[in-house]
PDB file of C-alpha atoms in Angstrom:
ATOM      1  CA  MET A  20     -98.446  71.327  49.148  1.00 68.00           C
ATOM      2  CA  ALA A  21     -94.713  71.807  49.566  1.00 80.00           C
ATOM      3  CA  PHE A  22     -92.216  70.076  51.773  1.00 86.00           C
ATOM      4  CA  ASP A  23     -88.441  70.349  51.700  1.00 90.00           C
ATOM      5  CA  PHE A  24     -87.119  66.831  52.313  1.00 91.00           C
ATOM      6  CA  SER A  25     -83.528  68.077  52.171  1.00 93.00           C
ATOM      7  CA  LEU A  26     -83.841  69.869  55.536  1.00 95.00           C
ATOM      8  CA  ASP A  27     -82.115  68.264  58.480  1.00 97.00           C
ATOM      9  CA  HIS A  28     -84.191  67.534  61.610  1.00 97.00           C
ATOM     10  CA  PHE A  29     -83.128  70.728  63.369  1.00 97.00           C
ATOM     11  CA  ALA A  30     -83.844  72.938  60.347  1.00 97.00           C
ATOM     12  CA  LEU A  31     -87.212  71.232  59.931  1.00 96.00           C
ATOM     13  CA  PHE A  32     -88.299  72.570  63.324  1.00 97.00           C
ATOM     14  CA  ALA A  33     -86.333  75.828  62.925  1.00 96.00           C
ATOM     15  CA  LEU A  34     -84.156  74.911  65.913  1.00 97.00           C
ATOM     16  CA  PRO A  35     -80.438  75.615  66.311  1.00 97.00           C
ATOM     17  CA  ARG A  36     -78.219  72.626  65.558  1.00 96.00           C
ATOM     18  CA  ARG A  37     -77.026  71.818  69.056  1.00 97.00           C
ATOM     19  CA  PHE A  38     -77.507  69.360  71.927  1.00 98.00           C
ATOM     20  CA  ALA A  39     -79.038  71.792  74.419  1.00 97.00           C
ATOM     21  CA  LEU A  40     -82.719  71.779  73.530  1.00 96.00           C
ATOM     22  CA  ASP A  41     -85.605  74.207  73.844  1.00 95.00           C
ATOM     23  CA  LYS A  42     -88.110  71.443  74.604  1.00 95.00           C
ATOM     24  CA  GLY A  43     -91.137  73.733  74.454  1.00 96.00           C
ATOM     25  CA  GLY A  44     -89.955  75.117  71.120  1.00 96.00           C
ATOM     26  CA  LEU A  45     -89.563  71.616  69.675  1.00 98.00           C
ATOM     27  CA  GLU A  46     -93.000  70.538  70.849  1.00 98.00           C
ATOM     28  CA  ALA A  47     -94.699  73.692  69.516  1.00 97.00           C
ATOM     29  CA  ALA A  48     -92.986  73.417  66.114  1.00 97.00           C
ATOM     30  CA  TYR A  49     -93.877  69.714  65.993  1.00 97.00           C
ATOM     31  CA  ARG A  50     -97.558  70.409  66.665  1.00 97.00           C
ATOM     32  CA  ASP A  51     -97.653  73.105  63.964  1.00 95.00           C
ATOM     33  CA  LEU A  52     -96.169  70.775  61.354  1.00 95.00           C
ATOM     34  CA  GLN A  53     -98.407  67.906  62.454  1.00 93.00           C
ATOM     35  CA  VAL A  54    -101.467  70.073  61.824  1.00 92.00           C
ATOM     36  CA  LEU A  55    -100.126  71.246  58.485  1.00 91.00           C
ATOM     37  CA  TYR A  56     -99.597  67.734  57.114  1.00 90.00           C
ATOM     38  CA  HIS A  57    -102.404  65.962  58.954  1.00 87.00           C
ATOM     39  CA  PRO A  58    -104.211  63.299  56.856  1.00 81.00           C
ATOM     40  CA  ASP A  59    -107.619  64.917  57.609  1.00 84.00           C
ATOM     41  CA  ARG A  60    -106.416  68.110  56.095  1.00 83.00           C
ATOM     42  CA  ALA A  61    -104.911  66.330  53.101  1.00 80.00           C
ATOM     43  CA  ALA A  62    -108.103  64.337  52.462  1.00 82.00           C
ATOM     44  CA  ALA A  63    -109.450  66.914  50.022  1.00 83.00           C
ATOM     45  CA  LEU A  64    -106.210  67.085  48.032  1.00 84.00           C
ATOM     46  CA  ALA A  65    -105.256  65.352  44.806  1.00 86.00           C
ATOM     47  CA  ASP A  66    -103.702  61.888  45.210  1.00 87.00           C
ATOM     48  CA  ALA A  67    -100.155  63.071  44.549  1.00 87.00           C
ATOM     49  CA  ASP A  68    -100.445  65.741  47.230  1.00 88.00           C
ATOM     50  CA  LYS A  69    -102.030  63.255  49.616  1.00 88.00           C
ATOM     51  CA  ARG A  70     -99.019  61.016  49.256  1.00 90.00           C
ATOM     52  CA  LEU A  71     -96.684  63.941  49.737  1.00 90.00           C
ATOM     53  CA  ALA A  72     -98.525  64.992  52.894  1.00 90.00           C
ATOM     54  CA  MET A  73     -98.251  61.470  54.253  1.00 91.00           C
ATOM     55  CA  GLN A  74     -94.520  61.315  53.563  1.00 93.00           C
ATOM     56  CA  ALA A  75     -94.079  64.725  55.151  1.00 93.00           C
ATOM     57  CA  ALA A  76     -96.056  63.677  58.261  1.00 94.00           C
ATOM     58  CA  THR A  77     -93.946  60.523  58.600  1.00 95.00           C
ATOM     59  CA  ARG A  78     -90.759  62.531  58.269  1.00 96.00           C
ATOM     60  CA  VAL A  79     -91.948  65.064  60.870  1.00 96.00           C
ATOM     61  CA  ASN A  80     -92.713  62.248  63.313  1.00 96.00           C
ATOM     62  CA  GLU A  81     -89.337  60.597  62.798  1.00 97.00           C
ATOM     63  CA  ALA A  82     -87.484  63.863  63.258  1.00 97.00           C
ATOM     64  CA  PHE A  83     -89.416  64.599  66.452  1.00 98.00           C
ATOM     65  CA  GLN A  84     -88.675  61.167  67.929  1.00 98.00           C
ATOM     66  CA  VAL A  85     -84.961  61.587  67.214  1.00 98.00           C
ATOM     67  CA  LEU A  86     -84.644  65.109  68.607  1.00 98.00           C
ATOM     68  CA  LYS A  87     -86.713  64.681  71.755  1.00 97.00           C
ATOM     69  CA  SER A  88     -84.498  61.831  73.021  1.00 97.00           C
ATOM     70  CA  PRO A  89     -81.131  63.043  74.369  1.00 97.00           C
ATOM     71  CA  LEU A  90     -79.438  59.886  73.083  1.00 97.00           C
ATOM     72  CA  GLY A  91     -81.090  60.217  69.667  1.00 97.00           C
ATOM     73  CA  ARG A  92     -80.237  63.907  69.461  1.00 98.00           C
ATOM     74  CA  ALA A  93     -76.579  63.388  70.351  1.00 98.00           C
ATOM     75  CA  ARG A  94     -76.256  60.490  67.906  1.00 97.00           C
ATOM     76  CA  TYR A  95     -77.897  62.578  65.165  1.00 98.00           C
ATOM     77  CA  LEU A  96     -75.623  65.580  65.783  1.00 98.00           C
ATOM     78  CA  LEU A  97     -72.583  63.330  65.492  1.00 98.00           C
ATOM     79  CA  GLN A  98     -74.019  61.748  62.364  1.00 97.00           C
ATOM     80  CA  LEU A  99     -74.448  65.212  60.819  1.00 97.00           C
ATOM     81  CA  ALA A 100     -70.781  65.835  61.637  1.00 96.00           C
ATOM     82  CA  GLY A 101     -69.858  62.590  59.893  1.00 97.00           C
ATOM     83  CA  VAL A 102     -68.926  60.797  63.110  1.00 97.00           C
ATOM     84  CA  ASP A 103     -69.865  57.151  63.724  1.00 96.00           C
ATOM     85  CA  THR A 104     -70.792  56.565  67.381  1.00 96.00           C
ATOM     86  CA  GLN A 105     -69.520  52.946  67.040  1.00 94.00           C
ATOM     87  CA  GLU A 106     -72.245  51.608  69.340  1.00 92.00           C
ATOM     88  CA  GLU A 107     -72.195  48.304  67.461  1.00 87.00           C
ATOM     89  CA  THR A 108     -68.466  47.917  67.036  1.00 87.00           C
ATOM     90  CA  ASN A 109     -66.472  49.634  69.781  1.00 92.00           C
ATOM     91  CA  THR A 110     -66.094  47.361  72.821  1.00 92.00           C
ATOM     92  CA  SER A 111     -63.281  49.146  74.616  1.00 91.00           C
ATOM     93  CA  MET A 112     -64.798  51.294  77.329  1.00 92.00           C
ATOM     94  CA  PRO A 113     -62.856  52.786  80.257  1.00 93.00           C
ATOM     95  CA  VAL A 114     -62.242  50.021  82.819  1.00 91.00           C
ATOM     96  CA  ASP A 115     -63.729  51.922  85.774  1.00 94.00           C
ATOM     97  CA  PHE A 116     -66.905  52.504  83.787  1.00 96.00           C
ATOM     98  CA  LEU A 117     -67.199  48.791  82.964  1.00 95.00           C
ATOM     99  CA  MET A 118     -66.473  47.805  86.582  1.00 93.00           C
ATOM    100  CA  GLN A 119     -69.331  50.038  87.673  1.00 95.00           C
ATOM    101  CA  GLN A 120     -71.608  48.551  85.011  1.00 95.00           C
ATOM    102  CA  MET A 121     -70.773  45.065  86.215  1.00 93.00           C
ATOM    103  CA  ALA A 122     -71.372  46.006  89.857  1.00 94.00           C
ATOM    104  CA  TRP A 123     -74.766  47.474  88.969  1.00 95.00           C
ATOM    105  CA  ARG A 124     -75.729  44.407  86.959  1.00 93.00           C
ATOM    106  CA  GLU A 125     -74.750  42.200  89.889  1.00 91.00           C
ATOM    107  CA  GLN A 126     -76.895  44.354  92.127  1.00 93.00           C
ATOM    108  CA  VAL A 127     -79.861  44.055  89.765  1.00 93.00           C
ATOM    109  CA  ALA A 128     -79.483  40.267  89.641  1.00 91.00           C
ATOM    110  CA  GLU A 129     -79.239  39.999  93.443  1.00 93.00           C
ATOM    111  CA  THR A 130     -82.092  42.362  94.309  1.00 94.00           C
ATOM    112  CA  ARG A 131     -84.229  40.766  91.628  1.00 92.00           C
ATOM    113  CA  ALA A 132     -83.583  37.308  93.070  1.00 93.00           C
ATOM    114  CA  ALA A 133     -84.390  38.642  96.537  1.00 94.00           C
ATOM    115  CA  GLY A 134     -87.590  40.247  95.250  1.00 93.00           C
ATOM    116  CA  ASP A 135     -86.535  43.600  96.687  1.00 94.00           C
ATOM    117  CA  VAL A 136     -88.549  46.129  94.662  1.00 95.00           C
ATOM    118  CA  SER A 137     -87.561  49.156  96.741  1.00 95.00           C
ATOM    119  CA  ALA A 138     -83.855  48.403  96.245  1.00 95.00           C
ATOM    120  CA  LEU A 139     -84.464  48.198  92.499  1.00 96.00           C
ATOM    121  CA  GLU A 140     -86.312  51.498  92.570  1.00 96.00           C
ATOM    122  CA  ALA A 141     -83.448  53.097  94.483  1.00 96.00           C
ATOM    123  CA  LEU A 142     -81.009  51.802  91.890  1.00 96.00           C
ATOM    124  CA  ALA A 143     -83.215  53.156  89.097  1.00 96.00           C
ATOM    125  CA  GLN A 144     -83.039  56.544  90.799  1.00 97.00           C
ATOM    126  CA  THR A 145     -79.242  56.372  91.003  1.00 97.00           C
ATOM    127  CA  LEU A 146     -79.122  55.578  87.297  1.00 96.00           C
ATOM    128  CA  GLN A 147     -81.393  58.503  86.455  1.00 97.00           C
ATOM    129  CA  GLY A 148     -78.902  60.740  88.246  1.00 97.00           C
ATOM    130  CA  GLU A 149     -76.030  59.209  86.280  1.00 97.00           C
ATOM    131  CA  THR A 150     -77.941  59.650  83.040  1.00 97.00           C
ATOM    132  CA  ARG A 151     -78.504  63.311  83.862  1.00 97.00           C
ATOM    133  CA  GLN A 152     -74.767  63.756  84.486  1.00 97.00           C
ATOM    134  CA  LEU A 153     -73.946  62.184  81.134  1.00 97.00           C
ATOM    135  CA  GLU A 154     -76.440  64.494  79.396  1.00 97.00           C
ATOM    136  CA  LEU A 155     -74.831  67.543  80.990  1.00 97.00           C
ATOM    137  CA  ALA A 156     -71.431  66.255  79.896  1.00 98.00           C
ATOM    138  CA  LEU A 157     -72.794  65.774  76.362  1.00 97.00           C
ATOM    139  CA  ALA A 158     -74.028  69.372  76.216  1.00 97.00           C
ATOM    140  CA  ASP A 159     -70.568  70.588  77.209  1.00 98.00           C
ATOM    141  CA  CYS A 160     -68.772  68.181  74.904  1.00 97.00           C
ATOM    142  CA  LEU A 161     -70.880  68.748  71.774  1.00 98.00           C
ATOM    143  CA  ASP A 162     -71.977  72.390  72.125  1.00 97.00           C
ATOM    144  CA  VAL A 163     -68.983  73.950  73.863  1.00 97.00           C
ATOM    145  CA  GLN A 164     -65.879  71.794  73.297  1.00 97.00           C
ATOM    146  CA  LYS A 165     -66.977  70.496  69.873  1.00 96.00           C
ATOM    147  CA  ASP A 166     -65.249  67.251  70.840  1.00 97.00           C
ATOM    148  CA  HIS A 167     -66.723  64.584  68.558  1.00 96.00           C
ATOM    149  CA  ALA A 168     -64.717  61.622  69.849  1.00 96.00           C
ATOM    150  CA  GLY A 169     -65.626  62.537  73.428  1.00 97.00           C
ATOM    151  CA  GLY A 170     -69.256  62.882  72.384  1.00 97.00           C
ATOM    152  CA  ALA A 171     -69.253  59.452  70.755  1.00 97.00           C
ATOM    153  CA  LEU A 172     -67.866  57.892  73.958  1.00 97.00           C
ATOM    154  CA  LEU A 173     -70.593  59.610  76.009  1.00 98.00           C
ATOM    155  CA  VAL A 174     -73.224  58.269  73.601  1.00 97.00           C
ATOM    156  CA  ARG A 175     -71.879  54.754  74.136  1.00 97.00           C
ATOM    157  CA  LYS A 176     -71.969  55.249  77.911  1.00 97.00           C
ATOM    158  CA  LEU A 177     -75.511  56.552  77.735  1.00 97.00           C
ATOM    159  CA  ARG A 178     -76.487  53.505  75.700  1.00 96.00           C
ATOM    160  CA  PHE A 179     -75.250  51.213  78.490  1.00 95.00           C
ATOM    161  CA  LEU A 180     -77.269  53.104  81.073  1.00 96.00           C
ATOM    162  CA  GLU A 181     -80.386  53.096  78.911  1.00 95.00           C
ATOM    163  CA  LYS A 182     -80.162  49.320  78.568  1.00 93.00           C
ATOM    164  CA  LEU A 183     -79.651  48.843  82.297  1.00 94.00           C
ATOM    165  CA  GLU A 184     -82.567  51.128  83.145  1.00 95.00           C
ATOM    166  CA  GLN A 185     -84.755  49.027  80.860  1.00 94.00           C
ATOM    167  CA  GLU A 186     -83.627  45.866  82.624  1.00 92.00           C
ATOM    168  CA  ILE A 187     -84.416  47.348  86.021  1.00 95.00           C
ATOM    169  CA  GLY A 188     -87.810  48.457  84.752  1.00 95.00           C
ATOM    170  CA  ASP A 189     -88.493  44.943  83.465  1.00 93.00           C
ATOM    171  CA  ALA A 190     -87.375  43.411  86.773  1.00 93.00           C
ATOM    172  CA  ILE A 191     -89.662  45.697  88.766  1.00 94.00           C
ATOM    173  CA  GLU A 192     -92.564  44.883  86.455  1.00 94.00           C
ATOM    174  CA  VAL A 193     -92.017  41.139  86.876  1.00 92.00           C
ATOM    175  CA  LEU A 194     -91.818  41.443  90.658  1.00 92.00           C
ATOM    176  CA  LEU A 195     -94.955  43.571  90.893  1.00 91.00           C
ATOM    177  CA  ASP A 196     -96.951  41.213  88.681  1.00 84.00           C
TER     178      ASP A 196
ATOM    179  CA  MET B  13     -84.986  33.050  68.024  1.00 58.00           C
ATOM    180  CA  ALA B  14     -83.736  29.568  68.853  1.00 73.00           C
ATOM    181  CA  TYR B  15     -80.342  29.067  70.433  1.00 85.00           C
ATOM    182  CA  SER B  16     -78.178  26.225  69.176  1.00 89.00           C
ATOM    183  CA  ASP B  17     -77.595  23.214  71.449  1.00 91.00           C
ATOM    184  CA  LYS B  18     -73.996  24.309  72.008  1.00 90.00           C
ATOM    185  CA  VAL B  19     -75.060  27.763  73.161  1.00 91.00           C
ATOM    186  CA  ILE B  20     -77.605  26.236  75.540  1.00 91.00           C
ATOM    187  CA  ASP B  21     -75.000  23.796  76.863  1.00 91.00           C
ATOM    188  CA  HIS B  22     -72.497  26.590  77.621  1.00 90.00           C
ATOM    189  CA  TYR B  23     -75.254  28.799  78.998  1.00 88.00           C
ATOM    190  CA  GLU B  24     -76.588  26.149  81.361  1.00 89.00           C
ATOM    191  CA  ASN B  25     -73.165  24.757  82.295  1.00 90.00           C
ATOM    192  CA  PRO B  26     -70.789  27.650  81.846  1.00 91.00           C
ATOM    193  CA  ARG B  27     -67.127  26.640  82.101  1.00 91.00           C
ATOM    194  CA  ASN B  28     -64.579  28.612  84.097  1.00 94.00           C
ATOM    195  CA  VAL B  29     -66.845  31.160  85.748  1.00 94.00           C
ATOM    196  CA  GLY B  30     -65.060  33.205  88.393  1.00 95.00           C
ATOM    197  CA  SER B  31     -62.054  35.421  88.791  1.00 94.00           C
ATOM    198  CA  PHE B  32     -58.365  35.502  89.691  1.00 95.00           C
ATOM    199  CA  GLU B  33     -56.620  38.026  91.870  1.00 90.00           C
ATOM    200  CA  LYS B  34     -56.231  41.038  89.634  1.00 84.00           C
ATOM    201  CA  GLY B  35     -52.957  42.138  91.214  1.00 86.00           C
ATOM    202  CA  ASP B  36     -51.295  38.743  90.620  1.00 93.00           C
ATOM    203  CA  ASP B  37     -48.367  39.201  88.219  1.00 93.00           C
ATOM    204  CA  SER B  38     -49.236  36.048  86.296  1.00 96.00           C
ATOM    205  CA  VAL B  39     -52.783  37.257  85.602  1.00 97.00           C
ATOM    206  CA  GLY B  40     -53.991  39.335  82.666  1.00 96.00           C
ATOM    207  CA  THR B  41     -57.440  40.932  82.874  1.00 95.00           C
ATOM    208  CA  GLY B  42     -59.536  42.093  79.942  1.00 96.00           C
ATOM    209  CA  MET B  43     -62.753  44.039  80.358  1.00 96.00           C
ATOM    210  CA  VAL B  44     -64.945  44.937  77.413  1.00 96.00           C
ATOM    211  CA  GLY B  45     -68.528  45.974  76.851  1.00 96.00           C
ATOM    212  CA  ALA B  46     -71.034  46.165  74.009  1.00 92.00           C
ATOM    213  CA  PRO B  47     -72.953  49.455  74.139  1.00 92.00           C
ATOM    214  CA  ALA B  48     -75.769  48.324  71.841  1.00 87.00           C
ATOM    215  CA  CYS B  49     -76.841  45.408  74.036  1.00 86.00           C
ATOM    216  CA  GLY B  50     -75.356  46.475  77.376  1.00 90.00           C
ATOM    217  CA  ASP B  51     -73.280  43.321  77.752  1.00 93.00           C
ATOM    218  CA  VAL B  52     -70.218  43.471  79.990  1.00 96.00           C
ATOM    219  CA  MET B  53     -67.498  40.823  79.914  1.00 96.00           C
ATOM    220  CA  LYS B  54     -64.489  40.279  82.163  1.00 96.00           C
ATOM    221  CA  LEU B  55     -62.004  37.681  81.004  1.00 97.00           C
ATOM    222  CA  GLN B  56     -58.854  36.684  82.879  1.00 97.00           C
ATOM    223  CA  ILE B  57     -55.918  34.497  81.935  1.00 97.00           C
ATOM    224  CA  LYS B  58     -53.288  32.936  84.182  1.00 97.00           C
ATOM    225  CA  VAL B  59     -49.987  32.660  82.358  1.00 97.00           C
ATOM    226  CA  SER B  60     -47.062  30.339  83.178  1.00 96.00           C
ATOM    227  CA  ASP B  61     -43.391  31.417  83.234  1.00 92.00           C
ATOM    228  CA  THR B  62     -43.014  29.913  79.776  1.00 92.00           C
ATOM    229  CA  GLY B  63     -45.775  32.102  78.359  1.00 93.00           C
ATOM    230  CA  VAL B  64     -48.493  29.464  78.173  1.00 97.00           C
ATOM    231  CA  ILE B  65     -52.041  30.154  79.369  1.00 98.00           C
ATOM    232  CA  GLU B  66     -52.594  27.684  82.236  1.00 97.00           C
ATOM    233  CA  ASP B  67     -56.071  28.725  83.240  1.00 97.00           C
ATOM    234  CA  ALA B  68     -58.800  31.199  82.307  1.00 98.00           C
ATOM    235  CA  LYS B  69     -61.858  32.604  84.070  1.00 98.00           C
ATOM    236  CA  PHE B  70     -64.706  34.841  83.007  1.00 97.00           C
ATOM    237  CA  LYS B  71     -67.638  36.780  84.307  1.00 95.00           C
ATOM    238  CA  THR B  72     -70.206  38.002  81.822  1.00 94.00           C
ATOM    239  CA  TYR B  73     -73.427  39.930  82.125  1.00 93.00           C
ATOM    240  CA  GLY B  74     -75.370  39.550  78.938  1.00 88.00           C
ATOM    241  CA  CYS B  75     -77.453  37.268  76.763  1.00 87.00           C
ATOM    242  CA  GLY B  76     -76.986  33.512  76.332  1.00 90.00           C
ATOM    243  CA  SER B  77     -74.775  33.987  73.277  1.00 92.00           C
ATOM    244  CA  ALA B  78     -72.437  36.348  75.139  1.00 94.00           C
ATOM    245  CA  ILE B  79     -72.123  33.909  78.043  1.00 94.00           C
ATOM    246  CA  ALA B  80     -71.587  30.956  75.697  1.00 95.00           C
ATOM    247  CA  SER B  81     -68.969  32.885  73.670  1.00 96.00           C
ATOM    248  CA  SER B  82     -66.952  33.744  76.781  1.00 96.00           C
ATOM    249  CA  SER B  83     -67.326  30.240  78.230  1.00 96.00           C
ATOM    250  CA  LEU B  84     -66.107  28.698  74.983  1.00 96.00           C
ATOM    251  CA  ILE B  85     -63.138  31.012  74.573  1.00 97.00           C
ATOM    252  CA  THR B  86     -61.907  30.308  78.133  1.00 97.00           C
ATOM    253  CA  GLU B  87     -61.846  26.615  77.177  1.00 96.00           C
ATOM    254  CA  TRP B  88     -60.038  27.281  73.934  1.00 97.00           C
ATOM    255  CA  VAL B  89     -57.253  29.468  75.312  1.00 97.00           C
ATOM    256  CA  LYS B  90     -56.106  26.984  77.941  1.00 97.00           C
ATOM    257  CA  GLY B  91     -52.765  25.472  76.888  1.00 97.00           C
ATOM    258  CA  LYS B  92     -52.263  28.078  74.186  1.00 97.00           C
ATOM    259  CA  THR B  93     -49.412  30.581  73.997  1.00 97.00           C
ATOM    260  CA  LEU B  94     -50.281  34.282  74.096  1.00 96.00           C
ATOM    261  CA  ASP B  95     -49.742  34.580  70.356  1.00 96.00           C
ATOM    262  CA  GLU B  96     -51.969  31.594  69.672  1.00 97.00           C
ATOM    263  CA  ALA B  97     -54.677  33.095  71.886  1.00 97.00           C
ATOM    264  CA  MET B  98     -54.394  36.384  70.005  1.00 97.00           C
ATOM    265  CA  ALA B  99     -54.973  34.521  66.752  1.00 97.00           C
ATOM    266  CA  ILE B 100     -58.443  33.283  67.761  1.00 97.00           C
ATOM    267  CA  LYS B 101     -61.028  34.915  65.535  1.00 97.00           C
ATOM    268  CA  ASN B 102     -64.602  35.722  66.397  1.00 95.00           C
ATOM    269  CA  THR B 103     -65.721  33.884  63.262  1.00 96.00           C
ATOM    270  CA  GLN B 104     -64.391  30.616  64.755  1.00 96.00           C
ATOM    271  CA  ILE B 105     -66.472  31.173  67.892  1.00 96.00           C
ATOM    272  CA  ALA B 106     -69.554  32.129  65.882  1.00 95.00           C
ATOM    273  CA  GLU B 107     -69.142  29.032  63.741  1.00 95.00           C
ATOM    274  CA  GLU B 108     -68.613  26.656  66.679  1.00 95.00           C
ATOM    275  CA  LEU B 109     -71.696  28.001  68.466  1.00 95.00           C
ATOM    276  CA  ALA B 110     -73.735  28.414  65.270  1.00 94.00           C
ATOM    277  CA  LEU B 111     -74.551  32.004  66.199  1.00 93.00           C
ATOM    278  CA  PRO B 112     -77.134  33.771  64.022  1.00 92.00           C
ATOM    279  CA  PRO B 113     -76.054  37.045  62.338  1.00 91.00           C
ATOM    280  CA  VAL B 114     -77.714  39.225  65.018  1.00 88.00           C
ATOM    281  CA  LYS B 115     -75.544  37.560  67.673  1.00 91.00           C
ATOM    282  CA  ILE B 116     -72.203  37.823  65.899  1.00 90.00           C
ATOM    283  CA  HIS B 117     -71.317  40.827  68.056  1.00 89.00           C
ATOM    284  CA  CYS B 118     -71.266  38.513  71.107  1.00 91.00           C
ATOM    285  CA  SER B 119     -68.396  36.562  69.547  1.00 93.00           C
ATOM    286  CA  ILE B 120     -66.617  39.828  68.698  1.00 93.00           C
ATOM    287  CA  LEU B 121     -66.919  40.787  72.367  1.00 94.00           C
ATOM    288  CA  ALA B 122     -65.203  37.528  73.383  1.00 96.00           C
ATOM    289  CA  GLU B 123     -62.392  38.053  70.857  1.00 96.00           C
ATOM    290  CA  ASP B 124     -61.877  41.624  72.064  1.00 96.00           C
ATOM    291  CA  ALA B 125     -61.896  40.422  75.687  1.00 97.00           C
ATOM    292  CA  ILE B 126     -59.107  37.890  75.191  1.00 97.00           C
ATOM    293  CA  LYS B 127     -57.068  40.474  73.260  1.00 97.00           C
ATOM    294  CA  ALA B 128     -57.526  42.953  76.108  1.00 96.00           C
ATOM    295  CA  ALA B 129     -56.480  40.304  78.664  1.00 97.00           C
ATOM    296  CA  VAL B 130     -53.302  39.481  76.721  1.00 97.00           C
ATOM    297  CA  ALA B 131     -52.537  43.203  76.333  1.00 96.00           C
ATOM    298  CA  ASP B 132     -52.986  43.681  80.089  1.00 95.00           C
ATOM    299  CA  TYR B 133     -50.668  40.765  80.851  1.00 96.00           C
ATOM    300  CA  LYS B 134     -48.027  42.088  78.439  1.00 95.00           C
ATOM    301  CA  ALA B 135     -48.277  45.589  79.893  1.00 94.00           C
ATOM    302  CA  LYS B 136     -47.562  44.127  83.341  1.00 92.00           C
ATOM    303  CA  HIS B 137     -44.447  42.396  82.084  1.00 89.00           C
ATOM    304  CA  GLU B 138     -42.870  45.148  80.048  1.00 81.00           C
ATOM    305  CA  GLY B 139     -39.764  46.766  81.475  1.00 58.00           C
TER     306      GLY B 139
END
């Protein structure tokens, strides 16, 4: 039983360190490692190796969760580059972005109060489109321009959208209940 | 998590909700947002010729603590000079509202919002 805990998440799955992702490649590498360190397989091993296999399996799962999410992947790439995304501390976003966020939140509150599920679903669709645009911008920013500050701003924007999408999802769930 | 009575009071009876005309020369507008929780806050001040904040309005989308923090700070800045308003610290807001550690960022948002509003007003009146 051997596992190199010093590998970063990309190296663990033998993937290039970049935002653009070979999703199939990640999933295949993940499955291979899952099998390798599966508890059933480790059951016959000595206690020390059992523990090691469990730690390795946990690490593989964590790495997979981080890399498969665009937000997690971007944040991790920036972290590897020593850049703090400042999601907890930086409150100064571009004004037009914040105006749009406020308008969308107003819309959610109004459509929710009106019980208009289809309007909420339409808004969710709009946000998915926006999210996709931000992900494309992230690929350009991180992989091509190597612009860390720009990448960190895009991560913060994506975080806003993720939160809003959750809220819309919750509102739809409540209305459909 | 339980909110303090002061947070609930501001949340249920928020002071100074609304907005001023953005283009008005006597108005400074600050917009800030907290990525981690998705809160968005707009805070506006109306400043007299003598540089005193006569009135303040806010509009906040966020949790109870974010709404209470912005409501409280609009009350506090009224009658203050721009410099006095700039001196308000988030820790004072957090203390007044008895915010728990996980909600401290809401008070930081309010402090950043008033600073942005003052900066906007000053930018309008430079040269």
